[in-house]
PDB file of C-alpha atoms and ligand atoms in Angstrom:
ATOM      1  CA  UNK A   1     -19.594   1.605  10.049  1.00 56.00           C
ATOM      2  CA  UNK A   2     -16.977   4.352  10.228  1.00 68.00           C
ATOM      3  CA  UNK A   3     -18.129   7.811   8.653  1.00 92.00           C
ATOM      4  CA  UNK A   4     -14.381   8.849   7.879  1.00 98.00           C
ATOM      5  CA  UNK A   5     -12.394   6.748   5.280  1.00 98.00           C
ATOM      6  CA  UNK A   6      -8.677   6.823   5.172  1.00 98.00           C
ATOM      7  CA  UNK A   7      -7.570   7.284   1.851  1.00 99.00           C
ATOM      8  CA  UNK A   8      -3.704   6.070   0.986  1.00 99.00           C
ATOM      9  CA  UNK A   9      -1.817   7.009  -2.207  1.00 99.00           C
ATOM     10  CA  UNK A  10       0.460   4.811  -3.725  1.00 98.00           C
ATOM     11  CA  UNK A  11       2.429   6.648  -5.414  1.00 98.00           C
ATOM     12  CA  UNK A  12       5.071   4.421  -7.762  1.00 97.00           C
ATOM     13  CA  UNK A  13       5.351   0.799  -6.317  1.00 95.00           C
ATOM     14  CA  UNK A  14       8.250  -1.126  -8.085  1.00 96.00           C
ATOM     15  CA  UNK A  15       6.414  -1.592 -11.900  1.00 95.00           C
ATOM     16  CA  UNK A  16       4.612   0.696 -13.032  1.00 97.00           C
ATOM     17  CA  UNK A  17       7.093   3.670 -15.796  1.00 97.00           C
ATOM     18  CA  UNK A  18       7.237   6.846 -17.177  1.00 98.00           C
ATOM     19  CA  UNK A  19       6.628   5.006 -20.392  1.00 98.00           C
ATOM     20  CA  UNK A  20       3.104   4.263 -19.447  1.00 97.00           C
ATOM     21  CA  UNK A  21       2.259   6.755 -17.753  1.00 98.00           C
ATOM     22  CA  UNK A  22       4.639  10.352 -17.975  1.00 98.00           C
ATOM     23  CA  UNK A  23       3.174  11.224 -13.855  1.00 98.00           C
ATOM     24  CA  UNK A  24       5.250   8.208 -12.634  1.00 98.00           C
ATOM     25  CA  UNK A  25       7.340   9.751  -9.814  1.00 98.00           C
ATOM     26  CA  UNK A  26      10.954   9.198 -10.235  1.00 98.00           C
ATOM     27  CA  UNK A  27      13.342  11.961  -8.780  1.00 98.00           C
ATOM     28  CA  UNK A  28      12.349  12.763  -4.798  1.00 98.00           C
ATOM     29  CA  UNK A  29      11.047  16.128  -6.106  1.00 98.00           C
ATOM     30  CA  UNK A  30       8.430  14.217  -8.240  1.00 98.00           C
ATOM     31  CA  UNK A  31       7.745  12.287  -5.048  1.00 98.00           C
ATOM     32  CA  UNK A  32       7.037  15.133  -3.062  1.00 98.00           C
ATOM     33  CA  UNK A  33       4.803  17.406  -5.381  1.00 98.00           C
ATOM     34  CA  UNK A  34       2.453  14.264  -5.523  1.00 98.00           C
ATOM     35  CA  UNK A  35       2.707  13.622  -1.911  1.00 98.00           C
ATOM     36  CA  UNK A  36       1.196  16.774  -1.417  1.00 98.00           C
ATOM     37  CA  UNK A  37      -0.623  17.170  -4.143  1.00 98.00           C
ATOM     38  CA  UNK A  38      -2.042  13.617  -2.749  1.00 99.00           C
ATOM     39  CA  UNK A  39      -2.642  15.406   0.432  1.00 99.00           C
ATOM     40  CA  UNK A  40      -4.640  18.216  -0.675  1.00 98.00           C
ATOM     41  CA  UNK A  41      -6.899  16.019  -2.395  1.00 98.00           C
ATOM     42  CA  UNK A  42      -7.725  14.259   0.577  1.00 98.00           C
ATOM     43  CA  UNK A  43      -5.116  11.257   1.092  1.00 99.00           C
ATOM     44  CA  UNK A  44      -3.852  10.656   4.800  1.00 98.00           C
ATOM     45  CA  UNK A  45      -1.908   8.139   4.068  1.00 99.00           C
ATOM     46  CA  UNK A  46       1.826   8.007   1.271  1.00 98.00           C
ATOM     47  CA  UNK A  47       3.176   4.817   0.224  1.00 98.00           C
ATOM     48  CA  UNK A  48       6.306   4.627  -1.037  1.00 98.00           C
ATOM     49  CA  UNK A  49       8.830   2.811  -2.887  1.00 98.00           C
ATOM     50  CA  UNK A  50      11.836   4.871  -3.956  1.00 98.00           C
ATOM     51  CA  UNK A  51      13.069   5.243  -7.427  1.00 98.00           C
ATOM     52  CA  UNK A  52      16.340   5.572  -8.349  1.00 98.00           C
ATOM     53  CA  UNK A  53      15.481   8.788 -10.208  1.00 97.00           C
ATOM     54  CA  UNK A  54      18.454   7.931 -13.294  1.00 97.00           C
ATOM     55  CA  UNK A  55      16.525   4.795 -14.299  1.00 98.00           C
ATOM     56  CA  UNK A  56      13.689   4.953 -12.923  1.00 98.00           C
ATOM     57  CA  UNK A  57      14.204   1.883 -11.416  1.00 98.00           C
ATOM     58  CA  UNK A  58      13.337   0.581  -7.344  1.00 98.00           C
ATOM     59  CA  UNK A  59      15.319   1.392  -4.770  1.00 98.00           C
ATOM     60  CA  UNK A  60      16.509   0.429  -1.471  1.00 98.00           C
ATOM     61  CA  UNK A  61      19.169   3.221  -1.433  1.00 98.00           C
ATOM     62  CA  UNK A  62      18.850   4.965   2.387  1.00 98.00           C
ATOM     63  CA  UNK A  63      19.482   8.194   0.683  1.00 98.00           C
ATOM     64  CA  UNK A  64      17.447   8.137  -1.923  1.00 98.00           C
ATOM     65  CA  UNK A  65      14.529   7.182   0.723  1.00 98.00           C
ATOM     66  CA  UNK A  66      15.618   9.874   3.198  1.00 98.00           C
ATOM     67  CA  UNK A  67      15.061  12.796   0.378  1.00 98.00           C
ATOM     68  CA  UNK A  68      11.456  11.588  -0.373  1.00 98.00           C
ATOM     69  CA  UNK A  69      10.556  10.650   3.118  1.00 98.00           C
ATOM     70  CA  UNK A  70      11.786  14.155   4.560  1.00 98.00           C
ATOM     71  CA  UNK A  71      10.981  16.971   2.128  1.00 98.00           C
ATOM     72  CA  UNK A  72       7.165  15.379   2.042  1.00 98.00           C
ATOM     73  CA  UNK A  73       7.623  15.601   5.638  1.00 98.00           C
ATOM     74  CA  UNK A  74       8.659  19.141   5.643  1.00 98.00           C
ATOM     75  CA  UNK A  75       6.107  19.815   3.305  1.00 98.00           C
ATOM     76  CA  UNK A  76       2.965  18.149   4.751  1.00 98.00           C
ATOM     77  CA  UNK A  77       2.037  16.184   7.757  1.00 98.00           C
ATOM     78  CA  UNK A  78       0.437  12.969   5.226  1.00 98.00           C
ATOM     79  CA  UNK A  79       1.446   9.894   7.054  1.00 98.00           C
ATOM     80  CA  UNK A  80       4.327   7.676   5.855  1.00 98.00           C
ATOM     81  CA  UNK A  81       3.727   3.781   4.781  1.00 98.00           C
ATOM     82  CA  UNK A  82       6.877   2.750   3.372  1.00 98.00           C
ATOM     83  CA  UNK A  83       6.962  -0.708   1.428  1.00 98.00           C
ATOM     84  CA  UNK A  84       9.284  -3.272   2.434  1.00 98.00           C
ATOM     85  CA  UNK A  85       8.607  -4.979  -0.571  1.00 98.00           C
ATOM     86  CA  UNK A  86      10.819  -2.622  -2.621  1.00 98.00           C
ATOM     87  CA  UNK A  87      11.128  -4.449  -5.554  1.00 97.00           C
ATOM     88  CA  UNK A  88      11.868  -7.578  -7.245  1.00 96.00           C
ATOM     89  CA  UNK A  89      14.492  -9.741  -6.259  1.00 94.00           C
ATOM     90  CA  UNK A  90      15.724  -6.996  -3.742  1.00 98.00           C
ATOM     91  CA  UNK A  91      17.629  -9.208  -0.664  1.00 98.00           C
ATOM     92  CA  UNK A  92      15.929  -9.312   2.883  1.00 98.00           C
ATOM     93  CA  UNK A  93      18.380  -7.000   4.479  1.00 98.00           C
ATOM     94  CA  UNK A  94      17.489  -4.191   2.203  1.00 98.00           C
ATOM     95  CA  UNK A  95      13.939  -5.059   2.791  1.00 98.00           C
ATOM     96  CA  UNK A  96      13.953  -3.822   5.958  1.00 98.00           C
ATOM     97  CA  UNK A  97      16.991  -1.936   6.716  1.00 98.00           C
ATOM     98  CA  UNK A  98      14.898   1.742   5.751  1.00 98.00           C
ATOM     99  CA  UNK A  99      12.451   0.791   9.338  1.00 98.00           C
ATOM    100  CA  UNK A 100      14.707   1.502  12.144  1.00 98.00           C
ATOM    101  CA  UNK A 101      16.053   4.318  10.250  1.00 98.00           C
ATOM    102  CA  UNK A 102      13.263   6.156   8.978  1.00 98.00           C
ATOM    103  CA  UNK A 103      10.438   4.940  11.792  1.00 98.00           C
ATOM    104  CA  UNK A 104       7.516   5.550   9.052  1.00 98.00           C
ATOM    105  CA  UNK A 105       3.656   5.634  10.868  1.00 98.00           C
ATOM    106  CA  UNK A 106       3.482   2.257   8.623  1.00 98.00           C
ATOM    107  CA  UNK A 107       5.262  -0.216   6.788  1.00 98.00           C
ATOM    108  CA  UNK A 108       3.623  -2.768   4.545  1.00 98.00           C
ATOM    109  CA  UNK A 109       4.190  -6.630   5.824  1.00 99.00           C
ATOM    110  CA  UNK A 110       3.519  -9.056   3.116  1.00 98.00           C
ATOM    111  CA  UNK A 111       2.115 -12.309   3.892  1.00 98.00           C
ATOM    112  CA  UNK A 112       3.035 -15.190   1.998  1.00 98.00           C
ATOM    113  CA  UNK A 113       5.602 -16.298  -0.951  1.00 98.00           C
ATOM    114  CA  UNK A 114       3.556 -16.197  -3.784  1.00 98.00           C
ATOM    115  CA  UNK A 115       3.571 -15.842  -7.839  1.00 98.00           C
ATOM    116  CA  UNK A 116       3.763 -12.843  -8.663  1.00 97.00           C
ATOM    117  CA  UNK A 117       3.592 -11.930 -12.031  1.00 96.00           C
ATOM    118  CA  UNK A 118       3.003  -9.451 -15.033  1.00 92.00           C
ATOM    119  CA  UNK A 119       0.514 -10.505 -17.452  1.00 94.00           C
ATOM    120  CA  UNK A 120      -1.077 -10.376 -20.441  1.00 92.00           C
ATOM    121  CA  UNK A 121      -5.316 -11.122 -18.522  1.00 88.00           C
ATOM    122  CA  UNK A 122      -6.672 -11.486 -22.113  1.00 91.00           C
ATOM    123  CA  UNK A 123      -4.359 -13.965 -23.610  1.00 96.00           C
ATOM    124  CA  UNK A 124      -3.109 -15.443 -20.274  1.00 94.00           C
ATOM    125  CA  UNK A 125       0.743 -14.854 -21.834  1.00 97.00           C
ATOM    126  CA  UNK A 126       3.182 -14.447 -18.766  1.00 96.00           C
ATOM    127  CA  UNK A 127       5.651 -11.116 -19.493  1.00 94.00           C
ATOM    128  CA  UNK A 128       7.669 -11.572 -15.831  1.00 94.00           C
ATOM    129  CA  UNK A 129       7.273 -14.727 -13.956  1.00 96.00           C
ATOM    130  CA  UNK A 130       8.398 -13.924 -10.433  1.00 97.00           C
ATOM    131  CA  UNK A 131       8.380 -15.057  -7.356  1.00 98.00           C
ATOM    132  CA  UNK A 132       7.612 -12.952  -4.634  1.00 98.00           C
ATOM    133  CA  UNK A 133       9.674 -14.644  -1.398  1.00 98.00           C
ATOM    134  CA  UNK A 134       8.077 -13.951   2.186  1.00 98.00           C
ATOM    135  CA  UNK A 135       8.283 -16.957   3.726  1.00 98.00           C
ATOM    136  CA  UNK A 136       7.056 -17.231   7.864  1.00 98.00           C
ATOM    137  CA  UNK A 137      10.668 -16.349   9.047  1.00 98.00           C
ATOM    138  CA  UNK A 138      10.869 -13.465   7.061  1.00 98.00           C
ATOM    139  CA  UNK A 139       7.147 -12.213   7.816  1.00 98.00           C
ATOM    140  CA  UNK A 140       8.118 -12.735  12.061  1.00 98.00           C
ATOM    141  CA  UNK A 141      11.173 -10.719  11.703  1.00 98.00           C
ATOM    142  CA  UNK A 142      10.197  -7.902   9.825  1.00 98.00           C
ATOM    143  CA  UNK A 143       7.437  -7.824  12.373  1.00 98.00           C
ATOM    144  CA  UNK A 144       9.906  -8.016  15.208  1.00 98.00           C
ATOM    145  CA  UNK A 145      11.817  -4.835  13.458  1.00 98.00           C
ATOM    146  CA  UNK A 146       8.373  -3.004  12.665  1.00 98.00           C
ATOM    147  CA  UNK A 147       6.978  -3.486  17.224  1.00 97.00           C
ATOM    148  CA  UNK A 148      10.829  -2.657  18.068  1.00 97.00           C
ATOM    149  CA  UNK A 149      10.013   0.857  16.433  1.00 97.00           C
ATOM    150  CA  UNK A 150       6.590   1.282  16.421  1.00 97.00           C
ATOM    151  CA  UNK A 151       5.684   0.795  12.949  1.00 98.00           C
ATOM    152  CA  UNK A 152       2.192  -0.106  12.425  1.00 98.00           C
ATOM    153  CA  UNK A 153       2.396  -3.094   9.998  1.00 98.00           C
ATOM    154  CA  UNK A 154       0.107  -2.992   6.856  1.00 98.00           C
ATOM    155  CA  UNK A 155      -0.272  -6.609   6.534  1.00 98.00           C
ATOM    156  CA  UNK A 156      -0.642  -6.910   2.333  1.00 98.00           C
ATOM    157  CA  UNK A 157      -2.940  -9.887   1.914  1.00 98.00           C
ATOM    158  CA  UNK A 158      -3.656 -11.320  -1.972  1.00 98.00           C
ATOM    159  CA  UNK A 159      -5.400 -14.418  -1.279  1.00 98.00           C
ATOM    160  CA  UNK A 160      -7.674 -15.683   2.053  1.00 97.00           C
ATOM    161  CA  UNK A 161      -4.134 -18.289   2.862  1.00 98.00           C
ATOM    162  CA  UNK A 162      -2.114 -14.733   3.595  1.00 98.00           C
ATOM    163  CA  UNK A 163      -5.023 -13.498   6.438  1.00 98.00           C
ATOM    164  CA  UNK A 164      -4.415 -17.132   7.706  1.00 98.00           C
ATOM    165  CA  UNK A 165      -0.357 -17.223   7.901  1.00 98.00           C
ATOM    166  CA  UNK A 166      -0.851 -13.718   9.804  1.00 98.00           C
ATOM    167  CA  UNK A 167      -3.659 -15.144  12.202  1.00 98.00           C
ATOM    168  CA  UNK A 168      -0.925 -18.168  12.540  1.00 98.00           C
ATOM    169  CA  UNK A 169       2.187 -15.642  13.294  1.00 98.00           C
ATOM    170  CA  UNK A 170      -0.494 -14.094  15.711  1.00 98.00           C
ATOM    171  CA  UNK A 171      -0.200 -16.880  17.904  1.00 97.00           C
ATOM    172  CA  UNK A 172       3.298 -15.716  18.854  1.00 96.00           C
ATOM    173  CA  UNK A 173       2.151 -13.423  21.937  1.00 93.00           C
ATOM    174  CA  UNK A 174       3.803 -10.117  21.402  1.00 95.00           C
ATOM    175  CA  UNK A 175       4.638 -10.364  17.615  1.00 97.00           C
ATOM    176  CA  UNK A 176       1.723  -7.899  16.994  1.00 98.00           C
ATOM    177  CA  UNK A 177      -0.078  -4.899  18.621  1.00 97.00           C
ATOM    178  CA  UNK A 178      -3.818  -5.228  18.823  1.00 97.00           C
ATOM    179  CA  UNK A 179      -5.566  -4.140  16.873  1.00 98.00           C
ATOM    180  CA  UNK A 180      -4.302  -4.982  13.142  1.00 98.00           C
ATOM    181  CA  UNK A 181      -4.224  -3.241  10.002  1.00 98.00           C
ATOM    182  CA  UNK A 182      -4.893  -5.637   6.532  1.00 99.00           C
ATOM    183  CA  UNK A 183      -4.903  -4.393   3.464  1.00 99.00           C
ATOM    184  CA  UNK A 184      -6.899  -6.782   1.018  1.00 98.00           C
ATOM    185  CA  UNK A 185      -4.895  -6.894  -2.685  1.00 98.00           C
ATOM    186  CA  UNK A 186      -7.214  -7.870  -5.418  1.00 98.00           C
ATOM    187  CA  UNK A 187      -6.218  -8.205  -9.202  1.00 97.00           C
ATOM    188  CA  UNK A 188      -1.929  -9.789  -8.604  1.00 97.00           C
ATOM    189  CA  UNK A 189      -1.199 -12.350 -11.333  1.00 97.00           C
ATOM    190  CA  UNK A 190      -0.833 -15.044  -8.648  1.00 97.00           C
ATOM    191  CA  UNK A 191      -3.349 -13.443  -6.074  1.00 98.00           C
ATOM    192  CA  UNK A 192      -7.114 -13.173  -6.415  1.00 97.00           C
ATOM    193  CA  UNK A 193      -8.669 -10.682  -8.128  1.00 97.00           C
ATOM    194  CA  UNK A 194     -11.829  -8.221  -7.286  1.00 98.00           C
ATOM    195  CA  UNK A 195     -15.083 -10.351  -6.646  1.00 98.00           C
ATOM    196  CA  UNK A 196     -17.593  -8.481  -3.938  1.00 98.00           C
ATOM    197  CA  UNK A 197     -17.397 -12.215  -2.352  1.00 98.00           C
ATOM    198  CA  UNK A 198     -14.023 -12.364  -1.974  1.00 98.00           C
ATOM    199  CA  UNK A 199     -13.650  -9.423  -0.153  1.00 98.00           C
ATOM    200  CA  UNK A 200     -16.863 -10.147   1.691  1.00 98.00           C
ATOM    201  CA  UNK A 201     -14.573 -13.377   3.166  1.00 98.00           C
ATOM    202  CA  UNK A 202     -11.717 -11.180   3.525  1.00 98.00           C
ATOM    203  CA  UNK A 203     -13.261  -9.096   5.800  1.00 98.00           C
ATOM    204  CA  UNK A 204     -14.802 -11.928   7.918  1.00 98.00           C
ATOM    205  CA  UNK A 205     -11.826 -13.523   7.828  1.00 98.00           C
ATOM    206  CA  UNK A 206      -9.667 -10.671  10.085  1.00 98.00           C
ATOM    207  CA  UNK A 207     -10.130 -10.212  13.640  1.00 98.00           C
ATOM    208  CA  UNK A 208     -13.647  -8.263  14.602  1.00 98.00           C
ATOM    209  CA  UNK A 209     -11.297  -5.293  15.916  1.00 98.00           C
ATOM    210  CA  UNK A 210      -8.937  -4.916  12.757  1.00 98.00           C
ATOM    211  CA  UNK A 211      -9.431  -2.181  10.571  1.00 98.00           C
ATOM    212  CA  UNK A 212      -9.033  -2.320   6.696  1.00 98.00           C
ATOM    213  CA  UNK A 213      -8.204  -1.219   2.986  1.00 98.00           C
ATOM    214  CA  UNK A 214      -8.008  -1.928  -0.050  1.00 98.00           C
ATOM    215  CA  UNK A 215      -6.011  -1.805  -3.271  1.00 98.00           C
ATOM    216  CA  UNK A 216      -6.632  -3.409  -7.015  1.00 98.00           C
ATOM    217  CA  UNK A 217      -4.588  -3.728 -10.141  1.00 97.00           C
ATOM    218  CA  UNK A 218      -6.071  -1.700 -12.708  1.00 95.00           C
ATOM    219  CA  UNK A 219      -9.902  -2.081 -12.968  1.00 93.00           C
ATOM    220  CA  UNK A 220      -9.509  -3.507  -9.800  1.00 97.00           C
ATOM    221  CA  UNK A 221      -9.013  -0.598  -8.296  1.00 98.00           C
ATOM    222  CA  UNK A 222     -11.969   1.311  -8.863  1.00 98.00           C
ATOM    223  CA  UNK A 223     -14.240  -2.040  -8.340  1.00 98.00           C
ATOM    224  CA  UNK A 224     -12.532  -2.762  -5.168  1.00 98.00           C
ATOM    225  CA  UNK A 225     -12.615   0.849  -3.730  1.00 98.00           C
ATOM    226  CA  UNK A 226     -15.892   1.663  -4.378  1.00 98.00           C
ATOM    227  CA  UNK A 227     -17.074  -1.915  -2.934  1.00 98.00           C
ATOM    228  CA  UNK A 228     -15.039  -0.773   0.476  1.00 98.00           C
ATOM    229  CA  UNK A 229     -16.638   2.776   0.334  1.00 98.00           C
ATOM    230  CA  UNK A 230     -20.205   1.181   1.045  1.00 97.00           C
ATOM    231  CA  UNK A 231     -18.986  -2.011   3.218  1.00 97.00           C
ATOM    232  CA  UNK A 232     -17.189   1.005   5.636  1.00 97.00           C
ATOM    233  CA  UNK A 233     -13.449   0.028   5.404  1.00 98.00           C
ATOM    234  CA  UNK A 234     -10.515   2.360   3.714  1.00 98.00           C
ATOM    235  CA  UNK A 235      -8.888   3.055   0.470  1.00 98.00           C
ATOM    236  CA  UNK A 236      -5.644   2.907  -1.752  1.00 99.00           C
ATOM    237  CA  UNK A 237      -5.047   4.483  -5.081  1.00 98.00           C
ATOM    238  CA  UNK A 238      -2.403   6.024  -6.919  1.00 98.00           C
ATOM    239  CA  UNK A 239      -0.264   5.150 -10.123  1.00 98.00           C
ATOM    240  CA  UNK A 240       1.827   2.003  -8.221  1.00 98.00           C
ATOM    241  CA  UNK A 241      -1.235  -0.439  -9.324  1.00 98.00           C
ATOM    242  CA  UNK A 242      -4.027   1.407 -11.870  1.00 98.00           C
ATOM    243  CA  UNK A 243      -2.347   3.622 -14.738  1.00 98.00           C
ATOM    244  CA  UNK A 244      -5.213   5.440 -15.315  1.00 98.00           C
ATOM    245  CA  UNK A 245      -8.324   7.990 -14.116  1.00 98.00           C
ATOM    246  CA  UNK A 246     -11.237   6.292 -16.431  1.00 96.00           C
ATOM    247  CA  UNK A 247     -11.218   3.557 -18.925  1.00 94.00           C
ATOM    248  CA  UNK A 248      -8.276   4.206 -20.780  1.00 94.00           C
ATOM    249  CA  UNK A 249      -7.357   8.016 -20.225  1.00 98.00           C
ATOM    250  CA  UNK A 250      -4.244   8.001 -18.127  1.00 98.00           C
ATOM    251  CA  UNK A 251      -4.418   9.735 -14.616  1.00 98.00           C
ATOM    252  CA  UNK A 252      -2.262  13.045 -14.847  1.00 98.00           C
ATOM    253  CA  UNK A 253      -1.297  11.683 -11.666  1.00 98.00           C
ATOM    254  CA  UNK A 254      -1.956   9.487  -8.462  1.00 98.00           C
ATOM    255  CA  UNK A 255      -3.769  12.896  -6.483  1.00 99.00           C
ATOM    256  CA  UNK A 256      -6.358  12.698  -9.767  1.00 98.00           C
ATOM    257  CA  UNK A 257      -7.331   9.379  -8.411  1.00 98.00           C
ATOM    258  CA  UNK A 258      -7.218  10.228  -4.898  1.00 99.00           C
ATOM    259  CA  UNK A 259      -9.816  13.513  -5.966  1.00 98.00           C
ATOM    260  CA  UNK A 260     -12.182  10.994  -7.586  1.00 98.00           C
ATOM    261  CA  UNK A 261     -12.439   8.549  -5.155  1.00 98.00           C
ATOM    262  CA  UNK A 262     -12.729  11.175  -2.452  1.00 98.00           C
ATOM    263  CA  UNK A 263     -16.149  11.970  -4.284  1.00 98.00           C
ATOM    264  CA  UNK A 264     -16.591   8.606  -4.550  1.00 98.00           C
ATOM    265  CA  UNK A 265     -16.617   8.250  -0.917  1.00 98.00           C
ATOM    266  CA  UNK A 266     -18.630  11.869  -0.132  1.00 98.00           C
ATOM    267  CA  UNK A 267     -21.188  10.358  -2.028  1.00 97.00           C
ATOM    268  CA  UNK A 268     -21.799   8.144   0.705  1.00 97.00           C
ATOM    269  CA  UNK A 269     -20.950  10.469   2.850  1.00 97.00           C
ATOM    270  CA  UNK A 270     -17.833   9.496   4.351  1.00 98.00           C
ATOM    271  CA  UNK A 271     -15.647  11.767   4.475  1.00 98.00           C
ATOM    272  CA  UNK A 272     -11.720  11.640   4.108  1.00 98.00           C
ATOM    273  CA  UNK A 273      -9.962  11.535   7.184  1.00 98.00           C
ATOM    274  CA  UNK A 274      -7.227  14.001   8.422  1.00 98.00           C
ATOM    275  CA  UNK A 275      -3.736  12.381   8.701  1.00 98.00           C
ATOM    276  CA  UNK A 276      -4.541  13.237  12.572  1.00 97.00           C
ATOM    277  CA  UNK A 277      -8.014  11.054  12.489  1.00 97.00           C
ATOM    278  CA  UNK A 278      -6.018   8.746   9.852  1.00 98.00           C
ATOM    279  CA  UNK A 279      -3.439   7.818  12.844  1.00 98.00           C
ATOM    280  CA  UNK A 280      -6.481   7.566  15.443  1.00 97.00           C
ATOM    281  CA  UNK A 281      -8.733   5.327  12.974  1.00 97.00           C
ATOM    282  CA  UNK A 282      -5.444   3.112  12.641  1.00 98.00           C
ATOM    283  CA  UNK A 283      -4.358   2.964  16.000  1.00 97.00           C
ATOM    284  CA  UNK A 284      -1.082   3.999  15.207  1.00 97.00           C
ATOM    285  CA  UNK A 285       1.867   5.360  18.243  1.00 87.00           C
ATOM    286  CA  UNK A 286       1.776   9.256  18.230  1.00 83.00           C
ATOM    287  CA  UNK A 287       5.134  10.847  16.709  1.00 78.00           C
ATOM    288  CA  UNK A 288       7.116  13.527  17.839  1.00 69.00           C
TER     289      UNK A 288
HETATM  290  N1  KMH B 301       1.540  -2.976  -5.430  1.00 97.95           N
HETATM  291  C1  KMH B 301       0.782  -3.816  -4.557  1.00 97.95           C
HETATM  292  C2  KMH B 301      -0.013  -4.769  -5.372  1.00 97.95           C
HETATM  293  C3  KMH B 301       4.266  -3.590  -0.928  1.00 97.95           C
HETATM  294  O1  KMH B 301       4.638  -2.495  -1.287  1.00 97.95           O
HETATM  295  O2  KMH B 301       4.700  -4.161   0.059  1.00 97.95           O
HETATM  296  C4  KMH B 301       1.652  -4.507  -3.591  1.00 97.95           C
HETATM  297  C5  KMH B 301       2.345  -3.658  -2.577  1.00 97.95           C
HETATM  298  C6  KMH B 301       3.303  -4.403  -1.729  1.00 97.95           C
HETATM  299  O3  KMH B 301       2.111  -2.483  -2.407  1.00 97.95           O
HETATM  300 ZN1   ZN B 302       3.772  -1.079  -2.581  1.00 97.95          ZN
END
């Protein structure tokens, strides 16, 4: 079992507002202080979906990516996982188009079309019934884009099918470098959410040599880290999936997360990594 534990912050993702939670990041300044504030806490890892930082809403705008992507690189040396899922209904091209350009350390592949919805988990009412496209052409060529330049791809798994269509694209010699990166999403209205069993199978699902994370929605988050802190894979938190620091309190931002499950993880003493062990644990390309 590894003693160091990557920790990535997720900093906005494409639902979560400023009207739940104020510490949402909007404007690329916003984006930066967390990054770094992410950073000192212990995060080696950003991820990032850009805001446009009027309405708040995702983005697939080069410059608005550019901003956050540069100032937190001239402010720290976190690594950069930018999402090419964006948002919702944003078209393929702009799904991908930000790669080439911006050559993050990682990029997040998603797996497989799937619901994906926002819900009401108590009374089972649907607020946003979406479908979240990704079908095996898409997944190949956004893999193709991600080898051409290096990108490590963070292949976003919700269900035990996804780890299968990727072990399927695998076939294609080349598609991938060896070894891959999963990150296991629990707690998706349309994917499976946090059961110590479940992410038991995940894990002995993925080739012996691949390394790991994880990520919940809300509650899931906490249940899901905490279960990868003792079975020795690596972490996501941050205000794109889970609101809040404890019960209902709201996090006064996604580096308050990224401080508690730091402890979380000292307590079993594994320690966070350095963006520098981060990119050696992950087997990513050096940079210049
Ligand atoms: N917010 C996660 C549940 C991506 O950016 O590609 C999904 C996610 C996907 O992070
Ligand atoms: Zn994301």
């Amino acid at each position: 079992m590894p003693d160091k534990v990557v920790i990535t912050a997720a900093l906005a993702g494409a639902a979560t507002r400023k009207e739940q939670n104020p510490n949402v990041p909007y404007t690329a300044e916003e984006f930066i202080e967390e990054a770094v504030k992410c950073y000192e806490k212990g995060a080696a890892v950003v991820h990032i979906h850009a805001r446009d930082p009027e309405t708040g809403m995702p983005t697939a705008d080069l410059d608005a990516i550019g901003a956050i992507v540069n100032g937190i690189k001239e402010r720290c040396p976190i690594l950069i996982n930018l999402s090419t899922a964006i948002g919702a209904g944003v078209p393929e091209k702009l799904r991908i188009h930000h790669i080439p350009e911006f050559k993050p350390d990682l990029a997040s592949l998603n797996s497989g079309t799937m619901n994906f919805a926002l819900a009401d988990h108590k009374t089972g009412d649907i607020w946003f019934d979406f479908v979240f496209e990704n079908k095996f052409d898409m997944v190949k060529k956004f893999a193709k884009v991600m080898k051409e330049n290096k990108v490590k791809p963070e292949c976003e798994v919700y269900d035990i099918g996804h780890v299968h269509n990727i072990l399927l694209l695998r076939r294609n010699a080349g598609l991938f470098e060896e070894p891959m990166h999963f990150n296991f999403v629990f707690g998706v209205a349309g994917g499976i959410k946090f059961r110590m069993d479940y992410l038991v199978a995940f894990v002995n699902s993925i080739p012996a040599d691949a390394t790991w994370c994880v990520c919940g929605v809300g509650p899931n988050s906490w249940q899901a880290n905490m279960a990868a802190i003792v079975m020795g894979g690596h972490l996501r938190v941050g205000l794109e999936d889970n609101l809040y620091i404890s019960g209902k309190e709201l996090a006064e931002g996604s580096w308050q997360q990224v401080a508690k499950i730091a402890d979380m993880a000292r307590m079993l003493d594994r320690e966070p990594a350095t963006p520098d062990e981060a990119r050696s644990i992950l087997n990513l390309p050096q940079r210049d």
